[in-house]
One Martini backbone bead per residue (centre of mass of N, CA, C, O) as a GRO file, in nm:
protein
  137
    1MET     BB    1   0.089   0.012   0.011
    2ASN     BB    2   0.069   0.347   0.049
    3PRO     BB    3   0.237   0.528   0.267
    4PHE     BB    4   0.046   0.805   0.221
    5ALA     BB    5  -0.232   0.708   0.311
    6THR     BB    6  -0.507   0.745   0.394
    7LEU     BB    7  -0.726   0.699   0.668
    8ARG     BB    8  -0.940   0.599   0.451
    9GLU     BB    9  -0.774   0.395   0.288
   10VAL     BB   10  -0.722   0.206   0.512
   11ARG     BB   11  -0.999   0.135   0.589
   12ASP     BB   12  -1.127   0.052   0.385
   13ALA     BB   13  -0.935  -0.171   0.295
   14VAL     BB   14  -1.014  -0.334   0.561
   15GLN     BB   15  -1.323  -0.340   0.534
   16HIS     BB   16  -1.305  -0.485   0.227
   17GLY     BB   17  -1.050  -0.668   0.255
   18THR     BB   18  -0.794  -0.585   0.053
   19ARG     BB   19  -0.682  -0.573   0.340
   20SER     BB   20  -0.488  -0.628   0.621
   21ALA     BB   21  -0.412  -0.528   0.923
   22VAL     BB   22  -0.149  -0.679   0.903
   23GLU     BB   23  -0.025  -0.578   0.692
   24VAL     BB   24  -0.050  -0.270   0.770
   25CYS     BB   25   0.127  -0.307   0.986
   26THR     BB   26   0.388  -0.406   0.908
   27GLU     BB   27   0.443  -0.193   0.771
   28ALA     BB   28   0.469   0.026   0.971
   29LEU     BB   29   0.691  -0.116   1.104
   30ALA     BB   30   0.903  -0.131   0.892
   31ARG     BB   31   0.936   0.186   0.898
   32ILE     BB   32   1.021   0.232   1.131
   33GLU     BB   33   1.271   0.085   1.157
   34ALA     BB   34   1.399   0.201   0.894
   35HIS     BB   35   1.356   0.560   1.059
   36ASN     BB   36   1.423   0.571   1.382
   37PRO     BB   37   1.723   0.591   1.411
   38GLN     BB   38   1.710   0.898   1.267
   39LEU     BB   39   1.450   1.030   1.442
   40ASN     BB   40   1.321   0.940   1.720
   41ALA     BB   41   0.979   0.895   1.735
   42PHE     BB   42   1.023   0.622   1.925
   43ASN     BB   43   1.020   0.505   2.272
   44THR     BB   44   0.832   0.288   2.146
   45VAL     BB   45   0.756  -0.049   2.027
   46THR     BB   46   0.447  -0.266   1.960
   47ARG     BB   47   0.499  -0.531   1.798
   48ASP     BB   48   0.303  -0.761   1.942
   49GLU     BB   49   0.053  -0.581   1.973
   50ALA     BB   50  -0.003  -0.490   1.727
   51LEU     BB   51  -0.052  -0.787   1.586
   52ALA     BB   52  -0.289  -0.829   1.760
   53GLN     BB   53  -0.475  -0.605   1.722
   54ALA     BB   54  -0.494  -0.690   1.403
   55ARG     BB   55  -0.605  -0.959   1.404
   56ALA     BB   56  -0.871  -0.887   1.565
   57VAL     BB   57  -0.960  -0.715   1.326
   58ASP     BB   58  -0.971  -0.957   1.126
   59ALA     BB   59  -1.177  -1.124   1.318
   60ARG     BB   60  -1.404  -0.938   1.262
   61ALA     BB   61  -1.713  -0.928   1.129
   62ASP     BB   62  -1.772  -0.593   1.186
   63ARG     BB   63  -1.539  -0.435   1.072
   64ARG     BB   64  -1.732  -0.213   0.910
   65SER     BB   65  -1.783  -0.067   1.200
   66LEU     BB   66  -1.479   0.056   1.222
   67PRO     BB   67  -1.361   0.354   1.193
   68LEU     BB   68  -1.034   0.256   1.215
   69ALA     BB   69  -0.975   0.012   1.105
   70GLY     BB   70  -0.606  -0.086   1.097
   71VAL     BB   71  -0.516   0.148   1.195
   72PRO     BB   72  -0.196   0.328   1.260
   73VAL     BB   73  -0.086   0.420   1.545
   74ALA     BB   74   0.065   0.712   1.773
   75VAL     BB   75   0.129   0.742   2.098
   76LYS     BB   76   0.190   0.971   2.338
   77ASP     BB   77   0.408   0.906   2.609
   78ASN     BB   78   0.169   1.046   2.798
   79LEU     BB   79   0.001   0.798   2.749
   80CYS     BB   80  -0.158   0.542   2.884
   81THR     BB   81  -0.061   0.177   2.865
   82ARG     BB   82  -0.150  -0.123   2.924
   83GLY     BB   83   0.148  -0.302   2.969
   84ILE     BB   84   0.325  -0.035   2.882
   85ARG     BB   85   0.548   0.165   2.835
   86THR     BB   86   0.540   0.496   3.023
   87THR     BB   87   0.767   0.804   3.020
   88ALA     BB   88   0.728   1.115   2.899
   89SER     BB   89   1.008   1.157   2.853
   90SER     BB   90   1.137   1.019   3.168
   91ARG     BB   91   1.361   0.895   3.361
   92ILE     BB   92   1.153   0.895   3.613
   93LEU     BB   93   0.962   0.670   3.386
   94GLU     BB   94   1.111   0.441   3.251
   95ARG     BB   95   0.947   0.187   3.419
   96PHE     BB   96   0.665   0.287   3.358
   97VAL     BB   97   0.363   0.032   3.389
   98PRO     BB   98   0.039   0.083   3.346
   99PRO     BB   99  -0.294  -0.054   3.436
  100TYR     BB  100  -0.388   0.158   3.213
  101ASP     BB  101  -0.576   0.326   2.992
  102ALA     BB  102  -0.644   0.563   2.849
  103THR     BB  103  -0.915   0.696   2.704
  104VAL     BB  104  -0.783   0.745   2.403
  105VAL     BB  105  -0.683   0.440   2.375
  106ALA     BB  106  -0.935   0.311   2.389
  107ARG     BB  107  -1.106   0.421   2.209
  108LEU     BB  108  -0.934   0.350   1.952
  109GLN     BB  109  -0.931   0.042   1.996
  110ALA     BB  110  -1.255   0.048   1.952
  111ALA     BB  111  -1.247   0.140   1.664
  112GLY     BB  112  -0.964  -0.014   1.527
  113ALA     BB  113  -0.687   0.061   1.607
  114VAL     BB  114  -0.313   0.024   1.594
  115VAL     BB  115  -0.084   0.041   1.796
  116VAL     BB  116   0.257   0.099   1.745
  117GLY     BB  117   0.355   0.310   1.955
  118LYS     BB  118   0.553   0.565   2.129
  119ALA     BB  119   0.579   0.899   2.136
  120ASN     BB  120   0.788   1.137   2.141
  121CYS     BB  121   0.889   1.401   2.358
  122ASP     BB  122   0.859   1.626   2.564
  123GLU     BB  123   0.899   1.652   2.889
  124PHE     BB  124   0.559   1.602   2.960
  125ALA     BB  125   0.497   1.786   2.718
  126MET     BB  126   0.682   2.055   2.772
  127GLY     BB  127   0.652   2.145   2.472
  128SER     BB  128   0.690   2.190   2.107
  129SER     BB  129   1.029   2.067   1.974
  130ASN     BB  130   1.163   1.783   2.098
  131GLU     BB  131   1.443   1.894   2.270
  132ASN     BB  132   1.330   1.761   2.572
  133SER     BB  133   1.428   1.477   2.590
  134ALA     BB  134   1.578   1.210   2.743
  135PHE     BB  135   1.554   1.036   2.450
  136GLY     BB  136   1.588   1.277   2.223
  137PRO     BB  137   1.502   1.450   1.969
   0.00000   0.00000   0.00000
């Protein structure tokens, strides 16, 4: 699929079965793997969790009702994700693994989105330039 496909194009392809959510997710993960060493856009990549979410979307008989069916998304690392390290780009939280999902994360997943990772941000998301992350700009 075109790496610059719109959200709607990805969703429609997954809903109509011309692409699987697993295929879309695998391609997104490959792009992250190829480009993240230079970009440092992700603090955490959730490969296993993302592929499990994608398989769950593909298995749903009602995937046409999911407004974000199979769409890969990154969530800022200050949003809690159950069982996945959430640092807010701060060394203070470097080992924090929350026991719950932030409401926005739960809603994205309920809509069929596939969370592929946690995006780097300014420490505690207190800034706009992404130059003040404990894990590098």
